[in-house]
Each structure stands twice: as C-alpha cells, then as structure tokens.
PDB file of N, CA and C in Angstrom:
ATOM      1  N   UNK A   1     164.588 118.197  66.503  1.00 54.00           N
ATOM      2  CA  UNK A   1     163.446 118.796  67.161  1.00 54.00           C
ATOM      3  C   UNK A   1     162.411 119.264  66.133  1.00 54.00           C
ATOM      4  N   UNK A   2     162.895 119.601  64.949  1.00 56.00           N
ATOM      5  CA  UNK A   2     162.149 120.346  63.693  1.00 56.00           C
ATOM      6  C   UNK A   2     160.793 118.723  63.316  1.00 56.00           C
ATOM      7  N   UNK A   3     161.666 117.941  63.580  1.00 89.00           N
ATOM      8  CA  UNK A   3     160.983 116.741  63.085  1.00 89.00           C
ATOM      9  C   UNK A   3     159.907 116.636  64.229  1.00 89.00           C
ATOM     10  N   UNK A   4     160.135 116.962  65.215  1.00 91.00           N
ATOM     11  CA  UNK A   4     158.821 116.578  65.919  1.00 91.00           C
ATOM     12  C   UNK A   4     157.938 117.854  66.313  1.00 91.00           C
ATOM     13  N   UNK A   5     157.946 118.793  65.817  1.00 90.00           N
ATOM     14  CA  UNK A   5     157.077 119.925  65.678  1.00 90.00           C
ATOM     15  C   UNK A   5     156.246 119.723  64.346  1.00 90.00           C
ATOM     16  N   UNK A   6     156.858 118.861  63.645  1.00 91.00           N
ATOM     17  CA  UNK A   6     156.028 118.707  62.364  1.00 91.00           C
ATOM     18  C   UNK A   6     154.872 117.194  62.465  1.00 91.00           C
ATOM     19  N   UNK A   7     155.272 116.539  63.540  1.00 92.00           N
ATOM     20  CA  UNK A   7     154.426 115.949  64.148  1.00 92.00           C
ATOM     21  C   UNK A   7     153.324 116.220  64.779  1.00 92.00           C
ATOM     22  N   UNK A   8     153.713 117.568  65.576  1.00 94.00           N
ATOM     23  CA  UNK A   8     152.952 117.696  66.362  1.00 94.00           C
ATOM     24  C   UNK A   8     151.573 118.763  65.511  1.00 94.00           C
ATOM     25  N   UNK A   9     152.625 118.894  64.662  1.00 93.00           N
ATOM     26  CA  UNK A   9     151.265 120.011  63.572  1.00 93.00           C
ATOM     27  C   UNK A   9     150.264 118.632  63.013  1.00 93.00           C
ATOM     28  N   UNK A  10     150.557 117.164  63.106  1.00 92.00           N
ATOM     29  CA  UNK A  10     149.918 116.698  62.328  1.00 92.00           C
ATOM     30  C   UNK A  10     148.777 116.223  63.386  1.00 92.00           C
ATOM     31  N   UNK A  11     149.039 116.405  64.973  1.00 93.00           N
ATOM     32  CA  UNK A  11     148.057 116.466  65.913  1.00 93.00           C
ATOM     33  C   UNK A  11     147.433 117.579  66.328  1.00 93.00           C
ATOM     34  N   UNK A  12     147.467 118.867  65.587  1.00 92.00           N
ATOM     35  CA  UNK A  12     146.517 119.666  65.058  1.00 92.00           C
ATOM     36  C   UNK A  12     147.455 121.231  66.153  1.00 92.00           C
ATOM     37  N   UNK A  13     148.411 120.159  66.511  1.00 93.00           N
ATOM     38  CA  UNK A  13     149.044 121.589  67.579  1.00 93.00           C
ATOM     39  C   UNK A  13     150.515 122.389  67.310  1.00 93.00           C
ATOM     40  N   UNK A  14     149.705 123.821  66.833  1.00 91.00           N
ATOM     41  CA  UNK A  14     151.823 124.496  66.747  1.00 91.00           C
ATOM     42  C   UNK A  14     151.799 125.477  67.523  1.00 91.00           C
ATOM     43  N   UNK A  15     152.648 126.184  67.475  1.00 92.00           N
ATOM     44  CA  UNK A  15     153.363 127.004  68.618  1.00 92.00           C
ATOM     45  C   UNK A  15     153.776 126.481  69.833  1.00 92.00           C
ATOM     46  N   UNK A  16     154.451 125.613  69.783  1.00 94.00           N
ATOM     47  CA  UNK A  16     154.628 124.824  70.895  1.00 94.00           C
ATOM     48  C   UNK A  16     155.999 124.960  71.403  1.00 94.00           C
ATOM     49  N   UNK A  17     156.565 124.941  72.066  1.00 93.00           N
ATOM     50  CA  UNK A  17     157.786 124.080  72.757  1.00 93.00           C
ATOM     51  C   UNK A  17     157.731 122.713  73.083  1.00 93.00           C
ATOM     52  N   UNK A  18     158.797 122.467  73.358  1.00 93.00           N
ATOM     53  CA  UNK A  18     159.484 120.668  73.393  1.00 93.00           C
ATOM     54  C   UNK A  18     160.305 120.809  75.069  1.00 93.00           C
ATOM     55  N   UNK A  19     160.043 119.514  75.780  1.00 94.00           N
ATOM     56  CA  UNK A  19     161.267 119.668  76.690  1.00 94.00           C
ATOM     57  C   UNK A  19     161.079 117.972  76.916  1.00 94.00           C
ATOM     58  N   UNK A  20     162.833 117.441  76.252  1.00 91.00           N
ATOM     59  CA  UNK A  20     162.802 116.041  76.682  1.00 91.00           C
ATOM     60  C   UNK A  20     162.764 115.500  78.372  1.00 91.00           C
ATOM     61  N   UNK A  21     162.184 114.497  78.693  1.00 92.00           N
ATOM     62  CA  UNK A  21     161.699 113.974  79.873  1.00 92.00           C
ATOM     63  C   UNK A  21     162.781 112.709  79.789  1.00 92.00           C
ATOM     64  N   UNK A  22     162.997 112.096  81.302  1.00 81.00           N
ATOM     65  CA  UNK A  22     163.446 111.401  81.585  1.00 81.00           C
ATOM     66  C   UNK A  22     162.896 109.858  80.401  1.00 81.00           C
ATOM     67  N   UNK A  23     163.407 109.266  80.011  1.00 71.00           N
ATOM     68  CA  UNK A  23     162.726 108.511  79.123  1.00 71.00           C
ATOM     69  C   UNK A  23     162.549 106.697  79.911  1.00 71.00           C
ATOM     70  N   UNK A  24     161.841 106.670  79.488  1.00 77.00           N
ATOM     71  CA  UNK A  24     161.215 105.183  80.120  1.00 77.00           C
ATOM     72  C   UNK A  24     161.236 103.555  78.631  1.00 77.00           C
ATOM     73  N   UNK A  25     160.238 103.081  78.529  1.00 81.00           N
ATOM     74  CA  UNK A  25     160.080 102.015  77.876  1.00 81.00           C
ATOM     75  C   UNK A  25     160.205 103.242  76.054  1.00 81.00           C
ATOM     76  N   UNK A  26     159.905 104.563  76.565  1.00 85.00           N
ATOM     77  CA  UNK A  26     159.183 105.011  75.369  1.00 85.00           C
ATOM     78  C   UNK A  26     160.198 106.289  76.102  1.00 85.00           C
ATOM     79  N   UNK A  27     160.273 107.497  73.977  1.00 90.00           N
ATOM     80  CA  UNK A  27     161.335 108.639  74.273  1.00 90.00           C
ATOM     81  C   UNK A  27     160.092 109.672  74.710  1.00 90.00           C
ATOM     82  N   UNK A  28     159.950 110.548  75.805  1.00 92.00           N
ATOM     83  CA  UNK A  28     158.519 111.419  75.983  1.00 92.00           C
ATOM     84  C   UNK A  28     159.363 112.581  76.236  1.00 92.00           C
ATOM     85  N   UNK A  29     158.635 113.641  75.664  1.00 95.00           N
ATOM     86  CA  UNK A  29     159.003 115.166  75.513  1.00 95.00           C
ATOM     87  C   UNK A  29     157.718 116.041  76.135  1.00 95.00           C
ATOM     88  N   UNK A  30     157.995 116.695  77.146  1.00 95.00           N
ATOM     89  CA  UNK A  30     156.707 117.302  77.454  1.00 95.00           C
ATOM     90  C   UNK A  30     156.485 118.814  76.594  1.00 95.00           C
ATOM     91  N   UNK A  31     155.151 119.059  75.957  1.00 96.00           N
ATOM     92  CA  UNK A  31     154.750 119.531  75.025  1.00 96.00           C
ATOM     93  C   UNK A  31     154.008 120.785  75.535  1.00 96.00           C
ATOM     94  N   UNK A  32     154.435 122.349  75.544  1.00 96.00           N
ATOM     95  CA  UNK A  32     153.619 123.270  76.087  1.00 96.00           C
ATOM     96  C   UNK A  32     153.435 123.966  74.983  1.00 96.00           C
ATOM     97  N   UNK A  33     152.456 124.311  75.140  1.00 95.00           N
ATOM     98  CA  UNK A  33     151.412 125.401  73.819  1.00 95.00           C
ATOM     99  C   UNK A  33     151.345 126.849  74.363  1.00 95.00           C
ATOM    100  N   UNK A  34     152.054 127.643  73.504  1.00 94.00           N
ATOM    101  CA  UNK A  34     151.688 129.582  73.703  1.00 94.00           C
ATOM    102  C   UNK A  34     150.368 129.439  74.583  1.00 94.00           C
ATOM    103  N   UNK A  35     149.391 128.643  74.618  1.00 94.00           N
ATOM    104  CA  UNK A  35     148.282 128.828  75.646  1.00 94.00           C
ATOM    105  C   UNK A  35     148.112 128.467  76.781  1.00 94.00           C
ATOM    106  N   UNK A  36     150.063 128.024  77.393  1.00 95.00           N
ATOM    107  CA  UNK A  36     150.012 127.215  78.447  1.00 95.00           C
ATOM    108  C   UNK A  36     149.068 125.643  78.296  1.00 95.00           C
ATOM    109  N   UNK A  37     148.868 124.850  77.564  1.00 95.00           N
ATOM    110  CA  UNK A  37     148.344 124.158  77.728  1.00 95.00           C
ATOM    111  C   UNK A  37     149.637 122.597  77.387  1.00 95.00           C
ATOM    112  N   UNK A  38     149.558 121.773  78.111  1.00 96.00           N
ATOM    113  CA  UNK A  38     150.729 120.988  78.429  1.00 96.00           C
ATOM    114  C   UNK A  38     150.072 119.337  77.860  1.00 96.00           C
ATOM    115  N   UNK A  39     150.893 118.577  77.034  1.00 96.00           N
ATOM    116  CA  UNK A  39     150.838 117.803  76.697  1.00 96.00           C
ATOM    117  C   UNK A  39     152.261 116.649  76.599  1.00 96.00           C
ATOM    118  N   UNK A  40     151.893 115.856  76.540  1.00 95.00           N
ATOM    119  CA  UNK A  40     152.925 114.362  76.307  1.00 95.00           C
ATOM    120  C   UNK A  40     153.165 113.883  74.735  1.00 95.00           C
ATOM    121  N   UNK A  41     153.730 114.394  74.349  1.00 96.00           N
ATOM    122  CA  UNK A  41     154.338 113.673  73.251  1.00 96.00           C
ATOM    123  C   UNK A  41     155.050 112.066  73.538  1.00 96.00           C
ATOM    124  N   UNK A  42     154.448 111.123  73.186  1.00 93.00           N
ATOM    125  CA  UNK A  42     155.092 110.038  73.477  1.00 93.00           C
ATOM    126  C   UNK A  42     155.732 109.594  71.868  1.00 93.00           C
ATOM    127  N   UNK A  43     157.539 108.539  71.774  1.00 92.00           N
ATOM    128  CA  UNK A  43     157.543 108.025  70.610  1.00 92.00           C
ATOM    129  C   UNK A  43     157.849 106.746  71.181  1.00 92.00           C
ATOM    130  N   UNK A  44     157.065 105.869  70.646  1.00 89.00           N
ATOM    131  CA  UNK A  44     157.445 104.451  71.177  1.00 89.00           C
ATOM    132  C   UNK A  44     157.940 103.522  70.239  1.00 89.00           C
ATOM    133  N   UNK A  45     158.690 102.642  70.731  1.00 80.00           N
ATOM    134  CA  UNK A  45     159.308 101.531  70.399  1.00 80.00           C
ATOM    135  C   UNK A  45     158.173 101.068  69.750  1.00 80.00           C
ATOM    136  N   UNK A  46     158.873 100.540  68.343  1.00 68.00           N
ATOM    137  CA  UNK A  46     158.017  99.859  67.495  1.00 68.00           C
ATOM    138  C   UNK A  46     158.240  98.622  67.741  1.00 68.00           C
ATOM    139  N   UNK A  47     159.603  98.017  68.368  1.00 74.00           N
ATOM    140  CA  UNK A  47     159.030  97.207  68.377  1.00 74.00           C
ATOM    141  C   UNK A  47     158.976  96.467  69.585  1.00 74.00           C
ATOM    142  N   UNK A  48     158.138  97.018  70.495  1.00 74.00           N
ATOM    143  CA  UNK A  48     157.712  96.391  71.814  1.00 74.00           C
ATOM    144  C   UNK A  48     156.503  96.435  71.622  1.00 74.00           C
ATOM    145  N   UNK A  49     155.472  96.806  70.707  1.00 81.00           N
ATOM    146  CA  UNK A  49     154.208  96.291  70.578  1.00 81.00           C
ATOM    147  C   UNK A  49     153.801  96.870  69.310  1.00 81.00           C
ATOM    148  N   UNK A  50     152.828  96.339  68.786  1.00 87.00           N
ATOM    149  CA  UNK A  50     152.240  96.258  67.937  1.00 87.00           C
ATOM    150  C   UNK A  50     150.894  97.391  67.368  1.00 87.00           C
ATOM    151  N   UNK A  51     150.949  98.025  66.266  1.00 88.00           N
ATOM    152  CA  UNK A  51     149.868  99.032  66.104  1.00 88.00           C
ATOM    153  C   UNK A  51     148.740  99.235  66.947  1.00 88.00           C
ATOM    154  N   UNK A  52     148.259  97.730  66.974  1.00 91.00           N
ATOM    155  CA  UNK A  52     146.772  97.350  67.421  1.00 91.00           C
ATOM    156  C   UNK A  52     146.784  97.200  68.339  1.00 91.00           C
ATOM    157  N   UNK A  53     147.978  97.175  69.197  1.00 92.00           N
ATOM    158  CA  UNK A  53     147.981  97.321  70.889  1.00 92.00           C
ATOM    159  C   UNK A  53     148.222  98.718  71.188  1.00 92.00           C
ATOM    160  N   UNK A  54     148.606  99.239  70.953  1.00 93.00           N
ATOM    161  CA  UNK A  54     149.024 100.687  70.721  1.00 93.00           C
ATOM    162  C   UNK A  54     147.601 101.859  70.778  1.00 93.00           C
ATOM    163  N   UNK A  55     147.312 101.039  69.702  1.00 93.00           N
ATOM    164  CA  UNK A  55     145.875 102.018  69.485  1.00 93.00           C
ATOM    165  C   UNK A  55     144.777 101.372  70.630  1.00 93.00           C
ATOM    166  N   UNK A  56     144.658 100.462  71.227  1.00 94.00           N
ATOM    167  CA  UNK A  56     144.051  99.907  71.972  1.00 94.00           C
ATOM    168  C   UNK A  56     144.402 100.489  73.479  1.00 94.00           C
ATOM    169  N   UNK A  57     145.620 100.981  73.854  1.00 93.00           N
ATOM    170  CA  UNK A  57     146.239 101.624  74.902  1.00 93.00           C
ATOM    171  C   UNK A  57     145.510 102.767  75.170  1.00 93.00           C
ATOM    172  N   UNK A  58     145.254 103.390  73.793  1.00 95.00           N
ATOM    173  CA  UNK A  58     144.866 104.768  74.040  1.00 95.00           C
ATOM    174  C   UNK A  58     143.237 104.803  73.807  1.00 95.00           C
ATOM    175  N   UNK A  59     142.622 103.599  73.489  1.00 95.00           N
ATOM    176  CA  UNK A  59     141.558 103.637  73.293  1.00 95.00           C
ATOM    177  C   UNK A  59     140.929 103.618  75.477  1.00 95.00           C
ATOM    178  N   UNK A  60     141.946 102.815  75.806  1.00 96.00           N
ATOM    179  CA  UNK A  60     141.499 102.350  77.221  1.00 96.00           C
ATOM    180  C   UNK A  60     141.820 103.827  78.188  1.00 96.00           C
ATOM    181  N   UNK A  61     142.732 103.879  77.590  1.00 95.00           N
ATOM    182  CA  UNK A  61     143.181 105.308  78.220  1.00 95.00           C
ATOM    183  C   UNK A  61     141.663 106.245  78.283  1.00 95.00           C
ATOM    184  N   UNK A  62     141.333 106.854  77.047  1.00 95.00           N
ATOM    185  CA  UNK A  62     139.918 107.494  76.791  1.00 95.00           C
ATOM    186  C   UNK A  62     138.843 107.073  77.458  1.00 95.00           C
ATOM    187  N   UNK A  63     138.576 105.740  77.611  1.00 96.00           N
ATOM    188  CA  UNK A  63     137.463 105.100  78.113  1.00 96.00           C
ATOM    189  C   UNK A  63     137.527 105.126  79.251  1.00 96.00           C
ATOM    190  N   UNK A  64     138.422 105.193  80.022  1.00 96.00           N
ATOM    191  CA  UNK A  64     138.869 105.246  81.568  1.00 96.00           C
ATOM    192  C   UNK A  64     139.027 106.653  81.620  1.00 96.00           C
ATOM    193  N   UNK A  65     139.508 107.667  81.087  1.00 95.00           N
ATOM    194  CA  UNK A  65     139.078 109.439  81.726  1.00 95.00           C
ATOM    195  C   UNK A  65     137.387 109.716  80.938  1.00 95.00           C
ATOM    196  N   UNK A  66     136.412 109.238  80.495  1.00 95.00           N
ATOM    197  CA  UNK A  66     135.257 109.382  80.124  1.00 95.00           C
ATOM    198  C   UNK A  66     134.084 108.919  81.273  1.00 95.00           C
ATOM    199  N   UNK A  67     134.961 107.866  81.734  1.00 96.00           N
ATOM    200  CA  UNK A  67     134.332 107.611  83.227  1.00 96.00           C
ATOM    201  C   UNK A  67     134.789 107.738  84.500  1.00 96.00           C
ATOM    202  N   UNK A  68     135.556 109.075  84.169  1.00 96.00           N
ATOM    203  CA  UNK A  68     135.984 109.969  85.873  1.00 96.00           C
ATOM    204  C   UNK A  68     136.899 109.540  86.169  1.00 96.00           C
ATOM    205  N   UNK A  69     137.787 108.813  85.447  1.00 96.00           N
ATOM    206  CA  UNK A  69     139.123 108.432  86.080  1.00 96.00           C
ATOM    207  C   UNK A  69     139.764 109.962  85.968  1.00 96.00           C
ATOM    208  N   UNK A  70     140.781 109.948  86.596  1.00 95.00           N
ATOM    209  CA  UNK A  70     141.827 111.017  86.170  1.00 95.00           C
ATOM    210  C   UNK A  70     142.943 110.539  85.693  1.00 95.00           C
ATOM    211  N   UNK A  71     142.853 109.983  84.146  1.00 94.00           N
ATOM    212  CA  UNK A  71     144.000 109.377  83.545  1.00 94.00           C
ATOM    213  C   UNK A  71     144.257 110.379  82.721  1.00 94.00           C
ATOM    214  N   UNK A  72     145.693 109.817  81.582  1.00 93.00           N
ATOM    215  CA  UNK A  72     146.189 110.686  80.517  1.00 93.00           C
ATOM    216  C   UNK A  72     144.648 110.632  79.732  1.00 93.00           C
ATOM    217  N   UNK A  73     144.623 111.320  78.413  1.00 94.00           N
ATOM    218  CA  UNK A  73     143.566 111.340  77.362  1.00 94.00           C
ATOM    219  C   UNK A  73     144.607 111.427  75.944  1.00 94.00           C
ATOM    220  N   UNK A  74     144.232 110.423  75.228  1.00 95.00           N
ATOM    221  CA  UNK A  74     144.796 110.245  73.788  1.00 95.00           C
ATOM    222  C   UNK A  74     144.100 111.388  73.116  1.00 95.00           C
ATOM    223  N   UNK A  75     145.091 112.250  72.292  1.00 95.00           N
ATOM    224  CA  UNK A  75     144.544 113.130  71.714  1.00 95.00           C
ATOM    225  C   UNK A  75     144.425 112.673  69.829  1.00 95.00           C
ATOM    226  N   UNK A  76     143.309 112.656  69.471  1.00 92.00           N
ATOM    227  CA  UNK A  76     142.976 111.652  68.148  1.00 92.00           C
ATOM    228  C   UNK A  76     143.970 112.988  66.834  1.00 92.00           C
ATOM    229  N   UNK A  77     144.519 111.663  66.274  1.00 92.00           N
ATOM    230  CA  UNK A  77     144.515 112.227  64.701  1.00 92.00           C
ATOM    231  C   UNK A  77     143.369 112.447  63.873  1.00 92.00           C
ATOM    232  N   UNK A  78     143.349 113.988  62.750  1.00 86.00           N
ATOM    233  CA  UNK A  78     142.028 113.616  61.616  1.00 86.00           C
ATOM    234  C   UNK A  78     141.808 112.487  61.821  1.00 86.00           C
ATOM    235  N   UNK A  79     140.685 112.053  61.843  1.00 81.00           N
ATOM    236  CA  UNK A  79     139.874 110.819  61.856  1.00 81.00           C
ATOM    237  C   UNK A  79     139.548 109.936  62.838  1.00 81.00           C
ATOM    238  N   UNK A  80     139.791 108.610  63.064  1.00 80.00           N
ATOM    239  CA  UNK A  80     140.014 107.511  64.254  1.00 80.00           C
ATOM    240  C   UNK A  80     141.097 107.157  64.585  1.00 80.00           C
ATOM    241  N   UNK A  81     141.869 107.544  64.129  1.00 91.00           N
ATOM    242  CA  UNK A  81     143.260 106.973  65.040  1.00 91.00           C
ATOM    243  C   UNK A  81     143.724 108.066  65.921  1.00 91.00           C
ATOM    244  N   UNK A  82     144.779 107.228  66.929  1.00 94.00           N
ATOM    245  CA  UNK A  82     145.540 108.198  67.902  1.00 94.00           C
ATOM    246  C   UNK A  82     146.751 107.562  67.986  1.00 94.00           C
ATOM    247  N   UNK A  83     147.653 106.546  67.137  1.00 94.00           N
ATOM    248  CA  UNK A  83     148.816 107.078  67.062  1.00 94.00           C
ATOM    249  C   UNK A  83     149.327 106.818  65.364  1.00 94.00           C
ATOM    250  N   UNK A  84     150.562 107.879  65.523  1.00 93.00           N
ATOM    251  CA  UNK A  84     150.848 108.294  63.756  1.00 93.00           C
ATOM    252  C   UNK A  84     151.809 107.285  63.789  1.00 93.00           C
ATOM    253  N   UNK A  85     151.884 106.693  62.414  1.00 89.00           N
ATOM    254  CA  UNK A  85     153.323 106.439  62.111  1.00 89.00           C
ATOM    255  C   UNK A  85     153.481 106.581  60.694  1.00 89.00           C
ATOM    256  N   UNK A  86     155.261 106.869  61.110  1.00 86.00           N
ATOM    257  CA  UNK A  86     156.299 107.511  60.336  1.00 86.00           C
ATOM    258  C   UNK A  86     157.083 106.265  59.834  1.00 86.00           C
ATOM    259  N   UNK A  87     157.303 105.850  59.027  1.00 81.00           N
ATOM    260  CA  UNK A  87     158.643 104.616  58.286  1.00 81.00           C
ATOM    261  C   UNK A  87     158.552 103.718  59.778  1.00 81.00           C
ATOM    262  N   UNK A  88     159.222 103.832  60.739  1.00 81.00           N
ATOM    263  CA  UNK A  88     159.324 102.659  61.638  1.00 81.00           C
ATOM    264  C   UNK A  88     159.159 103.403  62.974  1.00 81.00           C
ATOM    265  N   UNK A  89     158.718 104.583  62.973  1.00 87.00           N
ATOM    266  CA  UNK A  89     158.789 105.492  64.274  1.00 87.00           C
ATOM    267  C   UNK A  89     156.777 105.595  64.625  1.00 87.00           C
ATOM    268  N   UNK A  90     156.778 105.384  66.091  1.00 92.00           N
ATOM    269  CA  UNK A  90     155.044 105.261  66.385  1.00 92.00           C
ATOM    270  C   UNK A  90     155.038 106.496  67.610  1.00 92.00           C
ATOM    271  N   UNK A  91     154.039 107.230  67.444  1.00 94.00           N
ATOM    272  CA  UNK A  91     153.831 108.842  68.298  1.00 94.00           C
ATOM    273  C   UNK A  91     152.407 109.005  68.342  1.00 94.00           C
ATOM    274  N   UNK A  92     152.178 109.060  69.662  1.00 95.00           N
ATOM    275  CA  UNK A  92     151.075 109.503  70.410  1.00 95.00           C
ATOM    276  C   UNK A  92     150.935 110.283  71.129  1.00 95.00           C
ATOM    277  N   UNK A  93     150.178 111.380  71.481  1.00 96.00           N
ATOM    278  CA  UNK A  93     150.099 112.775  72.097  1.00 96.00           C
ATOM    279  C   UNK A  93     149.281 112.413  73.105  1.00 96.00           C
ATOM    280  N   UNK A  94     149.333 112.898  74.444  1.00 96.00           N
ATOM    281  CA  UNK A  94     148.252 112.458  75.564  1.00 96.00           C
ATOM    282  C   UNK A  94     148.612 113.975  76.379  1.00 96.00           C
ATOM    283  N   UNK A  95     147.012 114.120  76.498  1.00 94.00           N
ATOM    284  CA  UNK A  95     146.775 115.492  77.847  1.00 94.00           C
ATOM    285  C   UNK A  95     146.496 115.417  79.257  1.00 94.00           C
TER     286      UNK A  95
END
C-alpha cells in the first residue's frame, strides 16, 4: 500500500486513503483525500495495451468531460502526461 501512496504523491495527492475495488481488466483502488475528495487510482496491465493507447484513453476521456459529458477526468502528471510508469507497472488517476 506504501507503494501506492508514493504514487499517488507523484499525482500531486497525499493524505489519502486507499480502498481496493472489485478489479476488472485493470487493479482499481478507490482514492479519498482528508478533503473528502474521491478519486480512481487505476494500475493497468501493461500488457493489454500500449503507452500510446493508454495515454490516448485518457486524452478522450478529458475531451469528452470538456464537452459536458459526465465522464471520469484523467488527472495529468507535472507536465503532459496522465499515466506514470514504474519498471513494467502503468497508473492513472481519474476523478
């Protein structure tokens, strides 16, 4: 769990709690912040797709709640990306 709080500091968020979720294609932990504010930690299979689909997921994701959808929202790493990777492990945060 230590390991993915140190993740989640690298998506700019601590004080958090962890609570694992039923898991699907991907392992998801739902993510609450001392401010009540609730997020998705997703870690996905590396290898069921590829960086550039990955980052493209969450790019569509954004583009679709920017125009009134009520979808998840990729929450960006420093810079342009929105998901990290670790040696062979891929993690994306969505609100």
């Amino acid at each position: 769990m230590n390991d993915l709080l140190s993740i989640l500091e690298q998506f700019g968020l601590s004080d958090t709690s962890l609570k694992p979720l039923d898991n699907t294609e991907n392992t998801n932990h739902l993510v609450t912040t001392s401010s009540n504010e609730r997020f998705l930690l997703r870690q996905h299979r590396a290898e069921s797709r590829s960086l550039a689909m990955l980052e493209s997921e969450m790019w569509l994701l954004n583009h679709l709640h920017q125009s009134g959808l009520e979808v998840q929202r990729a929450v960006s790493l420093p810079g342009v990306n929105h998901i990290l990777s670790l040696d062979s492990q891929r993690f994306s945060l969505l609100s």
